[in-house]
Coordinates of C-alpha atoms and ligand atoms in Angstrom, one line a residue:
M1 CA 185.8 35.6 134.7
R2 CA 184.6 39.1 133.8
I3 CA 186.2 41.2 131.0
L4 CA 185.7 44.9 130.6
V5 CA 186.2 46.2 127.1
V6 CA 186.9 49.9 126.6
E7 CA 186.6 50.5 122.9
D8 CA 184.8 53.3 121.0
E9 CA 184.6 51.5 117.6
D10 CA 181.3 49.7 117.9
A11 CA 182.1 47.0 115.3
I12 CA 185.3 46.0 117.1
A13 CA 183.7 46.1 120.5
R14 CA 180.9 43.9 119.4
G15 CA 183.3 41.5 117.7
L16 CA 185.3 41.2 120.9
R17 CA 182.2 40.6 123.0
F18 CA 181.0 37.9 120.6
N19 CA 184.3 36.1 120.8
F20 CA 184.9 36.5 124.5
E21 CA 181.4 35.3 125.3
R22 CA 182.0 32.2 123.1
E23 CA 185.0 31.5 125.4
G24 CA 182.7 31.6 128.4
Y25 CA 183.6 35.0 129.8
Q26 CA 181.3 37.6 131.0
V27 CA 181.8 40.8 129.0
D28 CA 181.0 44.5 129.5
L29 CA 181.4 47.1 126.8
T30 CA 182.1 50.8 127.4
A31 CA 183.1 53.4 124.9
N32 CA 184.9 56.0 127.1
G33 CA 187.0 56.4 130.3
P34 CA 184.4 57.8 132.7
A35 CA 181.9 55.0 131.9
A36 CA 184.6 52.4 132.1
L37 CA 185.9 53.6 135.5
E38 CA 182.3 53.8 136.9
L39 CA 181.6 50.3 135.8
Y40 CA 184.9 49.0 137.1
E41 CA 184.2 50.5 140.5
S42 CA 180.7 49.2 140.9
A43 CA 181.0 45.8 139.1
Q44 CA 179.8 42.9 141.1
P45 CA 181.4 40.3 140.6
P46 CA 184.5 42.4 140.1
V47 CA 186.2 42.8 136.7
D48 CA 189.1 40.4 136.1
L49 CA 190.7 41.9 133.0
V50 CA 190.5 45.1 131.0
I51 CA 190.9 45.4 127.3
L52 CA 191.8 49.0 126.6
D53 CA 191.8 51.0 123.4
L54 CA 194.2 54.0 123.6
M55 CA 192.6 56.5 121.3
L56 CA 189.3 57.3 123.0
P57 CA 187.0 60.4 123.5
Q58 CA 187.1 62.2 126.8
M59 CA 190.0 60.4 128.4
S60 CA 192.9 58.7 126.7
G61 CA 193.6 55.1 127.2
Y62 CA 196.8 56.1 129.1
E63 CA 194.8 58.2 131.6
I64 CA 192.3 55.4 132.0
C65 CA 195.1 53.0 132.7
R66 CA 196.6 55.3 135.3
S67 CA 193.2 55.6 137.0
L68 CA 192.7 51.9 137.0
R69 CA 196.1 51.3 138.5
R70 CA 195.2 53.7 141.4
L71 CA 192.2 51.5 142.1
D72 CA 193.9 48.2 141.7
L73 CA 197.6 47.4 141.2
D74 CA 196.9 43.9 140.1
I75 CA 194.1 44.1 137.6
P76 CA 195.4 42.8 134.2
I77 CA 195.2 45.4 131.5
L78 CA 195.7 44.6 127.8
A79 CA 196.1 47.6 125.4
L80 CA 194.6 47.0 122.0
T81 CA 195.4 49.8 119.7
A82 CA 196.2 51.1 116.2
R83 CA 199.2 52.9 117.6
T84 CA 202.3 51.0 116.6
L85 CA 205.1 53.3 117.5
S86 CA 207.6 52.3 120.1
E87 CA 207.0 55.6 122.1
D88 CA 203.3 54.7 122.4
K89 CA 204.2 51.2 123.7
I90 CA 206.6 52.7 126.2
Q91 CA 204.1 55.2 127.4
A92 CA 201.5 52.5 127.8
F93 CA 203.8 50.2 129.8
D94 CA 204.8 53.2 131.9
C95 CA 201.2 53.8 132.7
G96 CA 200.9 50.1 133.8
V97 CA 199.5 48.0 131.0
D98 CA 200.5 44.3 131.1
Q99 CA 200.2 43.5 127.5
Y100 CA 200.2 45.5 124.2
M101 CA 198.6 44.4 120.9
T102 CA 198.3 46.4 117.7
K103 CA 195.3 46.5 115.4
P104 CA 194.7 44.7 113.1
F105 CA 195.1 41.9 115.5
S106 CA 195.0 38.1 115.2
L107 CA 192.0 36.8 117.2
P108 CA 193.7 33.5 118.2
E109 CA 196.6 35.5 119.6
L110 CA 194.4 37.9 121.5
L111 CA 192.4 35.0 123.0
S112 CA 195.6 33.3 124.0
R113 CA 197.0 36.4 125.7
V114 CA 193.7 36.8 127.5
R115 CA 193.7 33.2 128.7
N116 CA 197.3 33.7 129.9
L117 CA 196.4 36.9 131.9
L118 CA 193.3 35.3 133.3
D119 CA 195.2 32.2 134.5
K120 CA 197.5 34.5 136.4
R121 CA 194.6 36.4 137.8
R122 CA 192.9 33.2 139.0
R123 CA 196.1 32.1 140.7
H124 CA 196.4 35.5 142.4
L125 CA 192.7 35.3 143.6
D126 CA 193.2 31.7 144.8
R127 CA 196.2 32.7 146.8
R128 CA 194.2 35.5 148.4
S129 CA 191.3 33.2 149.4
I130 CA 193.4 30.6 151.2
R131 CA 193.4 32.9 154.2
P132 CA 189.8 32.1 155.3
T133 CA 190.1 33.3 158.9
E134 CA 191.2 36.8 157.8
D135 CA 188.7 36.8 155.1
V136 CA 185.7 36.5 157.3
V137 CA 185.1 39.1 160.0
R138 CA 182.2 39.2 162.5
F139 CA 181.0 42.0 164.7
S140 CA 177.6 42.4 166.4
D141 CA 175.2 40.6 164.0
V142 CA 177.3 41.5 161.0
L143 CA 179.4 39.0 159.0
V144 CA 181.7 40.3 156.3
D145 CA 183.0 37.8 153.8
F146 CA 185.9 39.5 152.1
G147 CA 186.6 36.5 149.8
R148 CA 183.0 36.7 148.4
F149 CA 182.6 40.5 148.5
E150 CA 179.6 40.0 150.7
L151 CA 178.2 41.4 153.9
K152 CA 175.5 39.7 155.9
H153 CA 173.5 41.7 158.4
R154 CA 170.8 39.7 160.2
D155 CA 169.2 37.9 157.3
E156 CA 170.1 40.3 154.6
V157 CA 173.0 39.8 152.2
H158 CA 174.6 42.8 150.6
P159 CA 177.1 42.6 147.8
L160 CA 180.2 44.8 148.3
T161 CA 182.1 46.7 145.7
T162 CA 185.9 46.6 145.8
R163 CA 186.0 50.1 147.2
E164 CA 183.3 49.5 149.9
Q165 CA 185.2 46.5 150.9
E166 CA 188.5 48.4 151.2
L167 CA 186.9 51.1 153.2
L168 CA 185.3 48.7 155.6
R169 CA 188.5 46.8 156.0
Y170 CA 190.3 50.0 156.8
F171 CA 187.7 50.9 159.5
L172 CA 188.1 47.4 161.0
E173 CA 191.9 47.7 161.0
N174 CA 191.6 51.1 162.8
D175 CA 189.0 50.1 165.4
G176 CA 188.3 53.1 167.7
V177 CA 190.6 55.5 165.9
V178 CA 189.3 58.9 164.7
L179 CA 189.9 59.0 161.0
S180 CA 189.8 62.2 159.1
R181 CA 188.4 62.4 155.6
A182 CA 191.8 63.4 154.3
R183 CA 193.3 60.2 155.8
L184 CA 190.6 58.0 154.4
Q185 CA 191.2 59.7 151.0
S186 CA 194.9 59.1 151.1
E187 CA 194.8 55.6 152.6
V188 CA 191.8 54.0 151.0
W189 CA 191.4 56.0 147.8
K190 CA 195.2 56.6 147.4
D191 CA 194.3 60.3 146.7
S192 CA 192.7 59.5 143.4
A193 CA 191.5 62.7 141.8
E194 CA 188.0 61.6 141.2
M195 CA 187.4 61.2 144.9
S196 CA 185.8 64.1 146.9
S197 CA 185.0 64.2 150.6
R198 CA 181.4 64.3 149.6
S199 CA 181.7 60.8 148.0
I200 CA 183.5 59.5 151.1
D201 CA 180.4 60.5 153.0
N202 CA 178.3 58.7 150.5
F203 CA 180.3 55.5 150.9
V204 CA 180.0 55.8 154.7
M205 CA 176.2 56.2 154.4
R206 CA 176.0 53.1 152.2
L207 CA 178.1 51.1 154.8
R208 CA 175.8 52.4 157.6
R209 CA 172.8 51.1 155.7
M210 CA 174.4 47.7 155.5
I211 CA 175.8 47.4 159.1
E212 CA 173.7 49.5 161.4
N213 CA 170.4 48.5 162.9
D214 CA 169.3 52.1 162.7
P215 CA 171.5 53.9 160.1
S216 CA 170.2 57.3 161.3
S217 CA 171.6 56.6 164.8
P218 CA 174.8 54.6 164.1
R219 CA 176.6 52.7 166.9
H220 CA 179.5 51.3 164.9
L221 CA 180.3 54.0 162.3
L222 CA 180.2 57.3 164.1
S223 CA 180.5 60.8 162.7
I224 CA 183.1 63.0 164.3
R225 CA 182.0 66.5 163.6
G226 CA 184.4 68.6 161.5
T227 CA 186.8 65.7 161.2
G228 CA 185.6 62.5 159.8
Y229 CA 184.6 59.1 161.2
R230 CA 185.3 56.6 164.0
F231 CA 184.5 53.0 163.7
L232 CA 183.8 50.9 166.9
R233 CA 183.7 47.2 166.4
E234 CA 182.1 46.7 169.8
P235 CA 180.3 49.8 171.0
A236 CA 179.7 49.8 174.7
A237 CA 176.0 49.3 175.6
D238 CA 175.6 52.7 177.0
H239 CA 178.1 54.3 174.6
N240 CA 176.7 57.7 173.7
T241 CA 179.5 59.2 171.6
A242 CA 177.3 59.2 168.5
E243 CA 176.5 62.7 167.4
P244 CA 173.2 63.5 165.7
Q245 CA 173.5 62.7 162.0
Ligands
LIG301 CA1 189.6 54.3 119.3

């Protein structure tokens, strides 16, 4: 299991990493919100648990927690903070943290809470992966394995981030439908503030490189000028709806 630590005090961060690694977890350290969110979105394999300090430069732990919740409602988040007031705890729980521990903390208690959250996480992931037929989708010579966050095209295997996978799933569920950037932004990104239409285009370009034989002349993921995109699971042989890219 993979743990993301967001902590700006270096000594604490390194101590946490040492102890988590000794428990057999994979650990990433970040010292501020933007770095943490970027790592969270691109991590492969995905992050399973976030340890979150609340007093941080740039973004507060509360803001980070809200942003994480927009990305994933289920990711376990444990706040680890010097703030002991009841108001702070209430605000943290309102932002979506699962557990709250105050510094100085007892290491055995922290490890126990982490084990508990990760056990739940594992059961949650197990339940998701017992739907193998829905988790593997084929079209043309592409095979998407949603359980493994992997896409295979011909002989190449591409790892998928959570967001790439969600976007691709949304396209598959809306086969043939013209999808505006605004709709993608609200349905796939849940209108998260950090998302711009430019980055939607970047995600689409990445998917094209993975699924199209010729990404510059796509047959599955078509651009609809002025609007957005249209995914065709089975393009007709002589389908010529693709506009020049
Ligand atoms: Ca701090």
